[in-house]
mmCIF file of C-alpha atoms in Angstrom:
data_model
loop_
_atom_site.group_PDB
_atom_site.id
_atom_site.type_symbol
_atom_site.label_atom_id
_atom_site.label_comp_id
_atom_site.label_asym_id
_atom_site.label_seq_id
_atom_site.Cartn_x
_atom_site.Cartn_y
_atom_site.Cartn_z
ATOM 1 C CA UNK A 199 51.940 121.796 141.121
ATOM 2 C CA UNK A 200 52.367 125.303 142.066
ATOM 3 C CA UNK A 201 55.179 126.405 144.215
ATOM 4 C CA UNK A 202 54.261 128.720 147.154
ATOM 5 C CA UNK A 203 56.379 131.798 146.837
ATOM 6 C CA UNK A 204 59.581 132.137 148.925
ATOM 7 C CA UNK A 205 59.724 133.905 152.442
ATOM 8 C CA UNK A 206 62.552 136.619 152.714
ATOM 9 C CA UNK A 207 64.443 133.787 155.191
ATOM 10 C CA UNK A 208 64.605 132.179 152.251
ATOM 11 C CA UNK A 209 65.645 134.386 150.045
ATOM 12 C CA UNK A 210 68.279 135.616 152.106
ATOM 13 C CA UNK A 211 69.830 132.277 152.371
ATOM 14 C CA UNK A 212 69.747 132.359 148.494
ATOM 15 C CA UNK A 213 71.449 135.410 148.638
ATOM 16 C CA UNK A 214 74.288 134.299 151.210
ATOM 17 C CA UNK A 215 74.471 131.017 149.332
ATOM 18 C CA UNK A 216 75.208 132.712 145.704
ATOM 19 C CA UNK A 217 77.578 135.502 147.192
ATOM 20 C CA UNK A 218 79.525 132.112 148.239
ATOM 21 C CA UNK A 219 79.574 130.707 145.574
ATOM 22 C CA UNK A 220 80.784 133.807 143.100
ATOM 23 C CA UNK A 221 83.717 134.049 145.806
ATOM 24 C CA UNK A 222 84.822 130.166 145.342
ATOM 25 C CA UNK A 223 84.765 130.428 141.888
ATOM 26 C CA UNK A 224 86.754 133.772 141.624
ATOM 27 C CA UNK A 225 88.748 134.165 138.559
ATOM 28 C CA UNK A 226 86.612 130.674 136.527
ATOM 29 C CA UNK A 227 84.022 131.926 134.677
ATOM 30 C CA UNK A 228 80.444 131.020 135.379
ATOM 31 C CA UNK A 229 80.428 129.078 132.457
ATOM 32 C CA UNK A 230 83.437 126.538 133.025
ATOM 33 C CA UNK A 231 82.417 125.713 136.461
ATOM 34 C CA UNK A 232 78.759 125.036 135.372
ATOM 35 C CA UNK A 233 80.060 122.551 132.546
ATOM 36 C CA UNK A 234 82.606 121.037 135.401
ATOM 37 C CA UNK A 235 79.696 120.914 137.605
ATOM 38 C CA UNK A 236 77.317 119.371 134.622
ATOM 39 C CA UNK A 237 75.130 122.072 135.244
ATOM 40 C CA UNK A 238 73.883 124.521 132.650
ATOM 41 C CA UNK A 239 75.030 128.124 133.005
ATOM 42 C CA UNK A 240 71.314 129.572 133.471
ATOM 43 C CA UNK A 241 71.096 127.361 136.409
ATOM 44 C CA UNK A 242 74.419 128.526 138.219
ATOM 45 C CA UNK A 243 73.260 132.649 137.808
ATOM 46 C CA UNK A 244 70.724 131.699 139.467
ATOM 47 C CA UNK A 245 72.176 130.055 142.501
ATOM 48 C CA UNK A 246 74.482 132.566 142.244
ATOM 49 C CA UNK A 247 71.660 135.524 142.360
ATOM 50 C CA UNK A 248 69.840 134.042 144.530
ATOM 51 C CA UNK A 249 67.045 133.677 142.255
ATOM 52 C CA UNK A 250 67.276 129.727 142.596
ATOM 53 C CA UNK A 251 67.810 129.527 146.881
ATOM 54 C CA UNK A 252 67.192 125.907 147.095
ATOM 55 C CA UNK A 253 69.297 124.042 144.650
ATOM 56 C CA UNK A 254 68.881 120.352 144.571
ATOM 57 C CA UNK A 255 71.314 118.325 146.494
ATOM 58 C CA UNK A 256 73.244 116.492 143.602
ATOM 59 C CA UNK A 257 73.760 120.598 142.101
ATOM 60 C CA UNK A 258 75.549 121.593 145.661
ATOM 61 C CA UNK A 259 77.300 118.370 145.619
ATOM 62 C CA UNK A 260 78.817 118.966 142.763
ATOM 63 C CA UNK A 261 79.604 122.742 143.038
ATOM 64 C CA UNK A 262 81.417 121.748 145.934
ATOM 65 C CA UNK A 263 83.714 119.347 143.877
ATOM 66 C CA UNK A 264 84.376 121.548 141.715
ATOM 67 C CA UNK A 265 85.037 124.497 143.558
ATOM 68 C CA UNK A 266 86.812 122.406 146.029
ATOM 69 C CA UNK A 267 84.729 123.608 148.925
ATOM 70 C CA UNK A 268 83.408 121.383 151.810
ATOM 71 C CA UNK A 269 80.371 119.933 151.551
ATOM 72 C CA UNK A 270 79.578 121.051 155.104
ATOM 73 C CA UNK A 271 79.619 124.522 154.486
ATOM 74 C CA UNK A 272 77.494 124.544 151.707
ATOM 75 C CA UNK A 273 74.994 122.386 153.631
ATOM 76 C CA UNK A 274 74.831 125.356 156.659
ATOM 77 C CA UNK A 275 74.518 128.096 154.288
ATOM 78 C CA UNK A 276 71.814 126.245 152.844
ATOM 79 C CA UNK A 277 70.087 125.532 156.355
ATOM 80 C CA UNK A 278 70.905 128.744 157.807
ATOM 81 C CA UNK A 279 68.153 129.807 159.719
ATOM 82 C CA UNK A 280 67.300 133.745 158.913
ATOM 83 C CA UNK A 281 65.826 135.998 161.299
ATOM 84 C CA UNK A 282 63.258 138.380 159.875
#
C-alpha cells in the first residue's frame, strides 16, 4: 500500500500536536514517557517532530494518561483544521 504524501494542513497539525506534547512532558525525558506510554522512543520523536502527524488512537490515548492531559484536547489538535 503506498501512503499518499501529507498536505502542509497536515503537517502543521503534526507540528502543533508534537510542540504539545514536548510541553506536557516537560522535565520526563522522552524516553520514560514512551515506556509509560508502551510506546517505543522512535515513535514519540516523531509525534513529537511532527514527522508522525497522525498517531493511532490507542498511542494518543495513552500519551494522554500518562501525561495526564485530557483526551479532548489531544483529539482537537489532532482534528484541527489548517488553513493554507
Amino acid at each position: 500500500m503506498v501512503r499518499l504524501p501529507l498536505t502542509p494542513a497536515q503537517l502543521a497539525v503534526g507540528q502543533q500536536l508534537g510542540a504539545y506534547l514536548r510541553q506536557a512532558r516537560g522535565g520526563r525525558t522522552l524516553v520514560d514517557v514512551a515506556e509509560a506510554a508502551a510506546i517505543s522512543p522512535e515513535t514519540l520523536r516523531k509525534i513529537e517532530t511532527g514527522r508522525m502527524p497522525t498517531p493511532a488512537f490507542v498511542t494518543i490515548a495513552a500519551l494522554a494518561d500518562v501525561l495526564s492531559v485530557p483526551l479532548d484536547e489531544l483529539a482537537r489538535i489532532c482534528l484541527a483544521r489548517v488553513t493554507v
